[in-house]
mmCIF file of C-alpha atoms in Angstrom:
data_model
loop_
_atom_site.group_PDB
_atom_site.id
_atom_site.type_symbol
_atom_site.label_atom_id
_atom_site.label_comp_id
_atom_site.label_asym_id
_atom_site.label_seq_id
_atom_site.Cartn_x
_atom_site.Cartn_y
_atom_site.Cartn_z
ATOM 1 C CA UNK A 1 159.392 -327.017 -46.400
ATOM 2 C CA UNK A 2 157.515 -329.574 -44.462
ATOM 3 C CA UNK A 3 157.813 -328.932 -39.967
ATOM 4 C CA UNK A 4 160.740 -331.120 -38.835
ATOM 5 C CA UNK A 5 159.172 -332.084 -35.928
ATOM 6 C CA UNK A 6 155.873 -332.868 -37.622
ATOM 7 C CA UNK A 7 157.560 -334.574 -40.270
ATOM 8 C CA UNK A 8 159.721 -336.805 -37.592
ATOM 9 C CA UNK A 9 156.329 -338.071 -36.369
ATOM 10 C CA UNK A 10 154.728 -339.030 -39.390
ATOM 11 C CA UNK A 11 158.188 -340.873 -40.257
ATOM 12 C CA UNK A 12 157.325 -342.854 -36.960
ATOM 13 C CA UNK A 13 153.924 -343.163 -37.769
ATOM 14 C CA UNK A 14 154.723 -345.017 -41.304
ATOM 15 C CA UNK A 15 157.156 -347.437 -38.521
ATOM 16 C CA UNK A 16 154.464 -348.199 -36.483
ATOM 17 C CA UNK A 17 152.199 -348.852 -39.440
ATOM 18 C CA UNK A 18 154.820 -351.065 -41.100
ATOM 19 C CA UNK A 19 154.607 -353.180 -38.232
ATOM 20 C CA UNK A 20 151.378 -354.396 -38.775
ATOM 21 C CA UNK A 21 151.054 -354.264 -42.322
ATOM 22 C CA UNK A 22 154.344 -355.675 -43.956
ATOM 23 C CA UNK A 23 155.700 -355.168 -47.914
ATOM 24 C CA UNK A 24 153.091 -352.624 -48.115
ATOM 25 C CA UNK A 25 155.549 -349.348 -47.631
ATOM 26 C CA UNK A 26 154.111 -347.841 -51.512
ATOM 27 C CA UNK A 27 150.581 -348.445 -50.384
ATOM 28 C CA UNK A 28 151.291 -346.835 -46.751
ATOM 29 C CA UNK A 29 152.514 -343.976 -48.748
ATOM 30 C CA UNK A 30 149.625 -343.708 -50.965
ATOM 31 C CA UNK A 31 147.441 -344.052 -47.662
ATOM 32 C CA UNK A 32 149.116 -340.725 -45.673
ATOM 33 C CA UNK A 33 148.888 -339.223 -48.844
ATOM 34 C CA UNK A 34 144.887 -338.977 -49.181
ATOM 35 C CA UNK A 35 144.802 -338.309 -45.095
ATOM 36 C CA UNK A 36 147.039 -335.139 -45.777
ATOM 37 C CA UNK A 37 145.400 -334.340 -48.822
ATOM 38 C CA UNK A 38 141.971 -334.388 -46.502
ATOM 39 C CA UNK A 39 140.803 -336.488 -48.863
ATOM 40 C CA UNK A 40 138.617 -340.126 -48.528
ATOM 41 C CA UNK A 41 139.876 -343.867 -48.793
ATOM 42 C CA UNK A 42 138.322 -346.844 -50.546
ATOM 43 C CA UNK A 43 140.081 -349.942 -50.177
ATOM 44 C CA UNK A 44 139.097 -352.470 -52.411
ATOM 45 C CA UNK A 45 140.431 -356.309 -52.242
ATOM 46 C CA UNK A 46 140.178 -360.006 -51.535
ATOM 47 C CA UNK A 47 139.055 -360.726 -47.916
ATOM 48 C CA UNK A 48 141.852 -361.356 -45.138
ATOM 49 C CA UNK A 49 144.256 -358.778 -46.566
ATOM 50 C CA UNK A 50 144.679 -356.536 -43.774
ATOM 51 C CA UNK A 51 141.813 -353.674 -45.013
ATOM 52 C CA UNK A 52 140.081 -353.350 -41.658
ATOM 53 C CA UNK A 53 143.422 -353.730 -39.728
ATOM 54 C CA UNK A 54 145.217 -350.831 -41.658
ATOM 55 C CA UNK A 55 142.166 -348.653 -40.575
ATOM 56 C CA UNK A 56 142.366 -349.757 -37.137
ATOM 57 C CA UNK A 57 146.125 -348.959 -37.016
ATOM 58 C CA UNK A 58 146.079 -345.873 -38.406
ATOM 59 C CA UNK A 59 143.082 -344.774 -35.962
ATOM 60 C CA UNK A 60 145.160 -346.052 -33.062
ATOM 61 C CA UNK A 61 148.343 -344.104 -34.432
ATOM 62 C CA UNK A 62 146.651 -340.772 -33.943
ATOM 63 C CA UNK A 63 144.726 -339.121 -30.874
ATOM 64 C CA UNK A 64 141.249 -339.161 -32.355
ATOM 65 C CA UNK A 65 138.134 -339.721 -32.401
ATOM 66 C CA UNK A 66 136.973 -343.412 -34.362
ATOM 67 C CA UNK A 67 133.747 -345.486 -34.907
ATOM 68 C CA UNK A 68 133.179 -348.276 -37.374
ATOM 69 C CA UNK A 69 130.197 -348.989 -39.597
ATOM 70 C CA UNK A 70 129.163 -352.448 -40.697
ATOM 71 C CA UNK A 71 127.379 -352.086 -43.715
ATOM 72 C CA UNK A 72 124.413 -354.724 -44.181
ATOM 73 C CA UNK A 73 121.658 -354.809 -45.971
ATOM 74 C CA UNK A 74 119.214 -353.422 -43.299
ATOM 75 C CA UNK A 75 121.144 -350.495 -42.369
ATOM 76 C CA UNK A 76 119.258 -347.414 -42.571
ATOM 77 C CA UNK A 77 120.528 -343.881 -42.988
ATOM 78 C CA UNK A 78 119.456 -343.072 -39.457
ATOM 79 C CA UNK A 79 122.153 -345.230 -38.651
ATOM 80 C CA UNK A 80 124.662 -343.249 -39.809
ATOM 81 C CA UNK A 81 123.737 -339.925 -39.452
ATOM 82 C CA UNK A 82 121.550 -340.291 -36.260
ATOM 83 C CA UNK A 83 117.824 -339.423 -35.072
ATOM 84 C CA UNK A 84 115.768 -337.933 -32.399
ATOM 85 C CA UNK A 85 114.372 -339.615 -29.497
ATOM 86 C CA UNK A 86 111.544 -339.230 -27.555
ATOM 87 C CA UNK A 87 112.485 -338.741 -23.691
ATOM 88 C CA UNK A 88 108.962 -339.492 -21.730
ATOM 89 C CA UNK A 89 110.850 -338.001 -18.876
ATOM 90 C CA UNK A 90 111.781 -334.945 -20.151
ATOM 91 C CA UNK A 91 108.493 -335.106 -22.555
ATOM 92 C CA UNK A 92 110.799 -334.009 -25.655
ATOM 93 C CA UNK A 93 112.730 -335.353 -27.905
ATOM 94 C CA UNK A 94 116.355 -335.347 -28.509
ATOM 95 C CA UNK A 95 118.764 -335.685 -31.090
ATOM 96 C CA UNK A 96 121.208 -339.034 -31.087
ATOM 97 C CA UNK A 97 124.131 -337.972 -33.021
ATOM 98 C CA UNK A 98 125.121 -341.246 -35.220
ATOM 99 C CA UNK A 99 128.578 -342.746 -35.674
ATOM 100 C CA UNK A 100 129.528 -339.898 -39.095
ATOM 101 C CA UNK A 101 130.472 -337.484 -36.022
ATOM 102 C CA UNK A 102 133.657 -338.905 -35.451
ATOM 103 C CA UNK A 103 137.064 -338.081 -36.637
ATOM 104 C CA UNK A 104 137.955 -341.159 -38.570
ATOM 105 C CA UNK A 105 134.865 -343.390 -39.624
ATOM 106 C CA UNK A 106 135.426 -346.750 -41.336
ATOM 107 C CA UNK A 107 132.875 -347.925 -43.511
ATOM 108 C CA UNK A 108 133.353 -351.539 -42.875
ATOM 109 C CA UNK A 109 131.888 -353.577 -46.944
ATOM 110 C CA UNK A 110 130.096 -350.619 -48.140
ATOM 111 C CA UNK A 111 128.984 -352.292 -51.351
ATOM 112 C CA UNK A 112 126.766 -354.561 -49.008
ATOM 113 C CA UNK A 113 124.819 -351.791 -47.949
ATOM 114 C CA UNK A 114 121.369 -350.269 -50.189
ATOM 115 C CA UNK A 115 121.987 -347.003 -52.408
ATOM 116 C CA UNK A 116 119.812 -345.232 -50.277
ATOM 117 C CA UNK A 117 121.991 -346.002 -47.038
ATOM 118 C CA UNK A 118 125.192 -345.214 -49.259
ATOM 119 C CA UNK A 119 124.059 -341.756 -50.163
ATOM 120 C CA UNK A 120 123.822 -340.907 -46.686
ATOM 121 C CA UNK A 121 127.488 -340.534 -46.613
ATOM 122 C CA UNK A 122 127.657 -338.094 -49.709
ATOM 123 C CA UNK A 123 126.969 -335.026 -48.318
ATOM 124 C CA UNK A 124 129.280 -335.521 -45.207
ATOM 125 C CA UNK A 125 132.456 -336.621 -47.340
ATOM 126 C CA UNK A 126 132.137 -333.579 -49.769
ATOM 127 C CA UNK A 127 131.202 -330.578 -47.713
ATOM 128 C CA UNK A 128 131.470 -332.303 -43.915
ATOM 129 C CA UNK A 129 128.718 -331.430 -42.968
ATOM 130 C CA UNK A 130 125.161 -333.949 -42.673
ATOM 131 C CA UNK A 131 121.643 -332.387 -43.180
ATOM 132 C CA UNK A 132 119.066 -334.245 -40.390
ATOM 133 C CA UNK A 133 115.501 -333.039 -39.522
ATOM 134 C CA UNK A 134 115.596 -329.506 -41.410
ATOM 135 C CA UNK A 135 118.885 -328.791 -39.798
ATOM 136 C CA UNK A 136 122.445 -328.666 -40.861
ATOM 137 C CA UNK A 137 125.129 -330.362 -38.733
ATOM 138 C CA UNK A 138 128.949 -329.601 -39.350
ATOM 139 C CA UNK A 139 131.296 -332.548 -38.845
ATOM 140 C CA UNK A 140 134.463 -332.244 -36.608
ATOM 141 C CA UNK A 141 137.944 -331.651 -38.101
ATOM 142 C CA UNK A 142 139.653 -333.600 -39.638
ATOM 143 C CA UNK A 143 137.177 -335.792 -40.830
ATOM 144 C CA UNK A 144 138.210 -338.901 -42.753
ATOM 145 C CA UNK A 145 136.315 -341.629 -44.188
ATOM 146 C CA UNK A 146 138.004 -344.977 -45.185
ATOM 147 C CA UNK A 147 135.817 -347.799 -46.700
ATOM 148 C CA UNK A 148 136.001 -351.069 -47.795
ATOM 149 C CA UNK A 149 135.147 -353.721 -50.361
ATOM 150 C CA UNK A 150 135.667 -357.028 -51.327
ATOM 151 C CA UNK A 151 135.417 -357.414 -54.930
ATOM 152 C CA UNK A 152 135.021 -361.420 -55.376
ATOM 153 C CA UNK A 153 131.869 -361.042 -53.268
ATOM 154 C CA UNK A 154 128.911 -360.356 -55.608
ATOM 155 C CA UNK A 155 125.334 -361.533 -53.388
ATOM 156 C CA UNK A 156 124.215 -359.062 -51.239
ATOM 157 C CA UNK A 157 125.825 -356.105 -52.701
ATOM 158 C CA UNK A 158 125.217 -352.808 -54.294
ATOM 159 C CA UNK A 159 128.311 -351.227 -56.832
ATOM 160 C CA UNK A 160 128.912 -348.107 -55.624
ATOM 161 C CA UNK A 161 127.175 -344.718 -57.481
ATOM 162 C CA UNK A 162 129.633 -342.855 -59.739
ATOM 163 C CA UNK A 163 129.009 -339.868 -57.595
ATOM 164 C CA UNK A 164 130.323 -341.666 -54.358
ATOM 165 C CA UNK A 165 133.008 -343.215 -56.150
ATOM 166 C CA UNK A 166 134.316 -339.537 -57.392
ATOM 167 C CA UNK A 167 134.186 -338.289 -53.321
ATOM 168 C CA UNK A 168 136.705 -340.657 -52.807
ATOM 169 C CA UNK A 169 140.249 -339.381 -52.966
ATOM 170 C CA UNK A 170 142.473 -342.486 -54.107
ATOM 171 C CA UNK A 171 141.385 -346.855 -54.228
ATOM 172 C CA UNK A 172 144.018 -348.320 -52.735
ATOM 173 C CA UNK A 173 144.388 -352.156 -53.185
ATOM 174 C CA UNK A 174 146.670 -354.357 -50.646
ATOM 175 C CA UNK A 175 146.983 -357.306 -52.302
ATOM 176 C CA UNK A 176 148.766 -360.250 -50.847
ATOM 177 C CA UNK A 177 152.018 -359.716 -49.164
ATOM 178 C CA UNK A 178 154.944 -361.300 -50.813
ATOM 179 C CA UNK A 179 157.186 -365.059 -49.418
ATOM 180 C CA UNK A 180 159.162 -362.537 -46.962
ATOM 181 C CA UNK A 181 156.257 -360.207 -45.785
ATOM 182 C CA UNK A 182 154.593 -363.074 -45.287
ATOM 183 C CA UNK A 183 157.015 -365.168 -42.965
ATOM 184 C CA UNK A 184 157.353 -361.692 -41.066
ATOM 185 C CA UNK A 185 153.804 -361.679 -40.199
ATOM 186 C CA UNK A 186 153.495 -365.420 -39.361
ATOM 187 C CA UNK A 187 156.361 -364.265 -36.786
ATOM 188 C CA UNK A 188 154.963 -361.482 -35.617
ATOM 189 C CA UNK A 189 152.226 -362.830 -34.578
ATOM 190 C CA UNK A 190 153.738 -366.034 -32.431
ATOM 191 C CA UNK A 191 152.972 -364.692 -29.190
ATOM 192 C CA UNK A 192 150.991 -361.074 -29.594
ATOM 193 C CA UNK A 193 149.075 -358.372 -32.328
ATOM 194 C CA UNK A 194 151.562 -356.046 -32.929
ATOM 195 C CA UNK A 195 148.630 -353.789 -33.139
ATOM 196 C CA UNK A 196 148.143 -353.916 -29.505
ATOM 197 C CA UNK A 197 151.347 -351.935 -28.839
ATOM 198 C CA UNK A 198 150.728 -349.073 -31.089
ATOM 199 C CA UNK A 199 150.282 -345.818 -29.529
ATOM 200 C CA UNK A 200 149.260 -342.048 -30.756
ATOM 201 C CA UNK A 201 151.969 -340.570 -32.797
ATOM 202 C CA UNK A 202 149.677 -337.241 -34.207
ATOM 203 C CA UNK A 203 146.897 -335.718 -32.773
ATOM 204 C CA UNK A 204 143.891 -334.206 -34.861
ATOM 205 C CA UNK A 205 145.508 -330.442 -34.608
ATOM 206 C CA UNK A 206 148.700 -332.037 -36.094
ATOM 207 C CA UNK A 207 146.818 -333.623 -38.846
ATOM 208 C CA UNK A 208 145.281 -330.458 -39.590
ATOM 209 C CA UNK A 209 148.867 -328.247 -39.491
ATOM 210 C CA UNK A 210 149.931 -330.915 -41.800
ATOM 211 C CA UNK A 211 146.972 -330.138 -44.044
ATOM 212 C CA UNK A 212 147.488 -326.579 -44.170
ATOM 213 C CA UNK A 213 151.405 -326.780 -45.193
ATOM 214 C CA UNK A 214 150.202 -329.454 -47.796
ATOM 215 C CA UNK A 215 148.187 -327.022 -49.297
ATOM 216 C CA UNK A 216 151.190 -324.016 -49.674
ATOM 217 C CA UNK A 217 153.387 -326.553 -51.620
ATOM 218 C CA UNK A 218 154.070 -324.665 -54.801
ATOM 219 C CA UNK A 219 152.731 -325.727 -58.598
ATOM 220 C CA UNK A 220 154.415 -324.801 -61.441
ATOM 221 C CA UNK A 221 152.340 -322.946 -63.755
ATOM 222 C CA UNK A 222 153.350 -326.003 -66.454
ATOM 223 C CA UNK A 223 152.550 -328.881 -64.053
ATOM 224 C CA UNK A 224 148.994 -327.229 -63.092
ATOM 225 C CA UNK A 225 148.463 -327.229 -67.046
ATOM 226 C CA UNK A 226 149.622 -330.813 -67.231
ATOM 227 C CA UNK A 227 147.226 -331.884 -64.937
ATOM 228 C CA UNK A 228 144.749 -329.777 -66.475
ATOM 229 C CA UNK A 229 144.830 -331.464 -70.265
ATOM 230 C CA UNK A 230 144.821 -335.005 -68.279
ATOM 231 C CA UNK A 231 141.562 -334.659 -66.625
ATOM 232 C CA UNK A 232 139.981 -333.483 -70.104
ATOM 233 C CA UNK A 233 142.102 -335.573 -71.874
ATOM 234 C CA UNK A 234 139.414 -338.451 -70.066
ATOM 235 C CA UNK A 235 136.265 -337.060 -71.109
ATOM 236 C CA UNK A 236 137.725 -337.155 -74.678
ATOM 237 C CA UNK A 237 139.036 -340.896 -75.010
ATOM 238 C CA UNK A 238 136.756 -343.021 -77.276
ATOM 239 C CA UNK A 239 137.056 -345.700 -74.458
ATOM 240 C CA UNK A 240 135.602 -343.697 -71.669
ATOM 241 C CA UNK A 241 132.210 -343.025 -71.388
ATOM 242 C CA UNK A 242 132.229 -340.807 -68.126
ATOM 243 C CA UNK A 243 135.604 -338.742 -67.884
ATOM 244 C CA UNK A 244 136.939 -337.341 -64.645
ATOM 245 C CA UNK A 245 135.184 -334.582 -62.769
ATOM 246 C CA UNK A 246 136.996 -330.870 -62.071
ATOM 247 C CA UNK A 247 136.586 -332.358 -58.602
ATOM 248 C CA UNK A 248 139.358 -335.026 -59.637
ATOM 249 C CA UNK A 249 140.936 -331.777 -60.821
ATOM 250 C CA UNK A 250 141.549 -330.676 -57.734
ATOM 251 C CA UNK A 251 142.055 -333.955 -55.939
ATOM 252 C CA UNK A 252 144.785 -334.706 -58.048
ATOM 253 C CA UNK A 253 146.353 -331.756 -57.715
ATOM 254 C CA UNK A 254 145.990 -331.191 -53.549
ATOM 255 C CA UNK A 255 147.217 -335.019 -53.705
ATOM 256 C CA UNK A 256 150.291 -334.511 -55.319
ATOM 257 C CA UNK A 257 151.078 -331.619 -52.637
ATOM 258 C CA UNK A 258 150.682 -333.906 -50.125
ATOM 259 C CA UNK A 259 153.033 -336.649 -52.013
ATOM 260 C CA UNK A 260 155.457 -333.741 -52.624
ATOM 261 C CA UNK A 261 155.376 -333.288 -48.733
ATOM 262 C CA UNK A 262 155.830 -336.722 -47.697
ATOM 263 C CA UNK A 263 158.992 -336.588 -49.556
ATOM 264 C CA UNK A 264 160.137 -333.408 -47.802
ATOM 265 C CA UNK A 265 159.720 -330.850 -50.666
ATOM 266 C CA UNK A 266 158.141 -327.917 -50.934
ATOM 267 C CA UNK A 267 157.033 -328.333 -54.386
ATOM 268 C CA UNK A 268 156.105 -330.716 -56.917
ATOM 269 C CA UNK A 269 157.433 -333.095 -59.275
ATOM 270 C CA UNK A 270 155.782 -334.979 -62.640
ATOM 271 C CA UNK A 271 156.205 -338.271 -60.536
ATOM 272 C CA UNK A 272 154.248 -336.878 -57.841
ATOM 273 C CA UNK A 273 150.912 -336.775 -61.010
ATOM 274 C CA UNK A 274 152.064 -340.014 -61.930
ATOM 275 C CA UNK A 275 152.208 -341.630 -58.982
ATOM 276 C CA UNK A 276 148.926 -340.573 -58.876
ATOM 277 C CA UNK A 277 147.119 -341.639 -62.495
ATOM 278 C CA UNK A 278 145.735 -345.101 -61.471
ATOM 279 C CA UNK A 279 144.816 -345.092 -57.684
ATOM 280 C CA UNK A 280 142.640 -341.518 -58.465
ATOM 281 C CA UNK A 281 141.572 -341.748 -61.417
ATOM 282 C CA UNK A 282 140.882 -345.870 -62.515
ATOM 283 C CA UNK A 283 137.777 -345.350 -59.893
ATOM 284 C CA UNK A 284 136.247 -342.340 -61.146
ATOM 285 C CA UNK A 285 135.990 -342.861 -65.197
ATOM 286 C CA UNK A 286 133.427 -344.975 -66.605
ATOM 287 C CA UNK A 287 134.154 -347.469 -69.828
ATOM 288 C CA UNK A 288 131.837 -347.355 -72.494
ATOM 289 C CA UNK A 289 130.232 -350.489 -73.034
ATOM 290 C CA UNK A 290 132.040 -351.868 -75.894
ATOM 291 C CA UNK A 291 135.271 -351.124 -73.762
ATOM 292 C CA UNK A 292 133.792 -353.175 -71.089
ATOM 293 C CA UNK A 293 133.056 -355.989 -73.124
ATOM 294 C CA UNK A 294 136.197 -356.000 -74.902
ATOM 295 C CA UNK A 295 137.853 -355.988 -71.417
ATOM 296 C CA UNK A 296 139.169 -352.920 -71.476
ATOM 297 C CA UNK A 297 140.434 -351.826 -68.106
ATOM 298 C CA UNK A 298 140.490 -348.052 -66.747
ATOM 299 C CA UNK A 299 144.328 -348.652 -66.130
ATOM 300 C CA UNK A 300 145.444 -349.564 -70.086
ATOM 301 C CA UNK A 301 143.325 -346.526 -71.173
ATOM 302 C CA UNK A 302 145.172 -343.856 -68.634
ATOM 303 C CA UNK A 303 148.361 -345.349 -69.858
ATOM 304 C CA UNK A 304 147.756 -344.026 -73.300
ATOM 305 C CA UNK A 305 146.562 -340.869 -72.737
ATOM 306 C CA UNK A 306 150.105 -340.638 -70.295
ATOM 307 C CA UNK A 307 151.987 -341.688 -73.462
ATOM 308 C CA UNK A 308 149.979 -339.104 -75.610
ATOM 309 C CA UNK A 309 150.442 -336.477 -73.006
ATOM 310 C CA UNK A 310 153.835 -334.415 -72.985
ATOM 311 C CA UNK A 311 155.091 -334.395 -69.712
ATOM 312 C CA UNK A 312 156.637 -331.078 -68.468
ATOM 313 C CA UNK A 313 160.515 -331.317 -67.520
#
């Protein structure tokens, strides 16, 4: 069973992050989920939304380390992962750590930025470490990477590779807030942010404790096989052309501990997988062309394969 005491402050940190981002309590859910998972964010949807400001809140909600990213066309990978400079004092150079040594990095429009920029990231959100000048740098713990995208905005942007689309744990989508949520915000805002009076709830070697009693939720030996004929149940659907990876495998599955934990259990339930289907796996399959033109989303297609699929009671 999940710590009380760490599971009292992460109920206090989904208060404090209700107060900035109203209506959104499933999405908030879905959010904590990936972070205990140790797993990556991508946050796709129409500007003014609250993307940024969720990332902001959350890194204000926690005693770590954050740095932002704004992804533009002229960014280089040395801007991410840092270079060496030459000191004509010292007659040597020196190496400039970038902004990827952080604790929680948000890439700020990531689509805007070239492919070769992009796939500086790779290597630090798989095995957190970044490889600069010959030499291999580990990243500090925990290391989470949220990103964002606006998906009416096509000039000036690059669609993200398949193989930095599968590093990514869930894509979340905030949508607009409904009549209520959005009069609460209006009135929230009259006189001050409400972002301004959030303070740290967890620190990083909280986050990390959390992680590690994620991972000891128990699996059924029937729900691991569940999950197990979905993922290849993907790469056999006449739709998809790319199915999920054994990395989604395992994403899925360390995901659903961490859903199972948010909901104070120590082990895990079919909803937990099928909470899951859309927000982990729409992102990482790729619709044959006749799908696409047929306009055939990801979503419809993991549907079917959910009806097809016997769940285990």
């Amino acid at each position: 069973m999940p710590d009380p005491q760490l599971y009292d402050k992460v109920t206090e940190l989904k208060r404090q992050l209700n107060t900035v981002i109203r209506g959104k309590e499933s999405i908030l859910n879905l959010f904590l989920t990936a972070l205990f998972a140790d797993g990556h964010i991508l946050m796709e949807d129409v500007p003014g939304t609250g993307k940024t400001t969720l990332a902001k809140a959350l890194a204000l909600s926690i005693s770590a380390e954050f740095r932002r990213i704004q992804f533009t066309p002229d960014l280089l990978p040395a801007d991410i992962l840092g270079s060496s400079i030459y000191s004509p004092k010292e007659g040597s150079f020196s190496f400039r750590r970038g902004p990827v040594f952080t604790n929680l990095l948000l890439a700020d429009e990531i689509n805007r930025a070239s492919p070769r920029t992009q796939s500086a990231l790779l290597e630090a959100m798989n095995e957190r470490q970044v490889s600069v000048e010959g030499r291999e740098l580990p990243l500090v713990h925990p290391f989470l990477v949220i990103a964002t995208q606006n998906p009416i905005e096509y000039y000036g942007t690059y669609p993200l590779p398949e193989a930095q689309l599968d590093r990514f744990a869930v894509r979340l989508s905030l949508g607009y807030p409904d009549e209520n949520a959005e009069l609460r915000i209006l009135k929230d805002r009259r006189t001050a942010d409400p972002i301004n009076s959030l303070r740290p709830v967890l620190s990083c070697d909280e986050i990390l404790r959390i992680q590690e009693e994620v991972r000891e939720i128990g699996i059924e030996e029937s729900l691991a096989d569940y999950m197990t004929r979905l993922i290849r149940a993907t790469r056999e659907a006449p739709e998809i052309r790319l199915g999920a990876s054994p990395r989604a495998l395992l994403t899925l599955s360390r995901c659903a501990q961490s859903a199972a934990w948010l909901d104070n259990r120590s082990f895990i339930k079919p909803d937990d997988i099928l909470n899951l289907v859309h927000p982990l796996l729409a992102h990482r399959i790729v619709m044959t062309l006749e799908s696409k033109h047929a306009g055939i989303a990801p979503e419809s297609v993991l549907d079917g394969i959910v009806r097809k699929l016997r769940i285990p009671v």
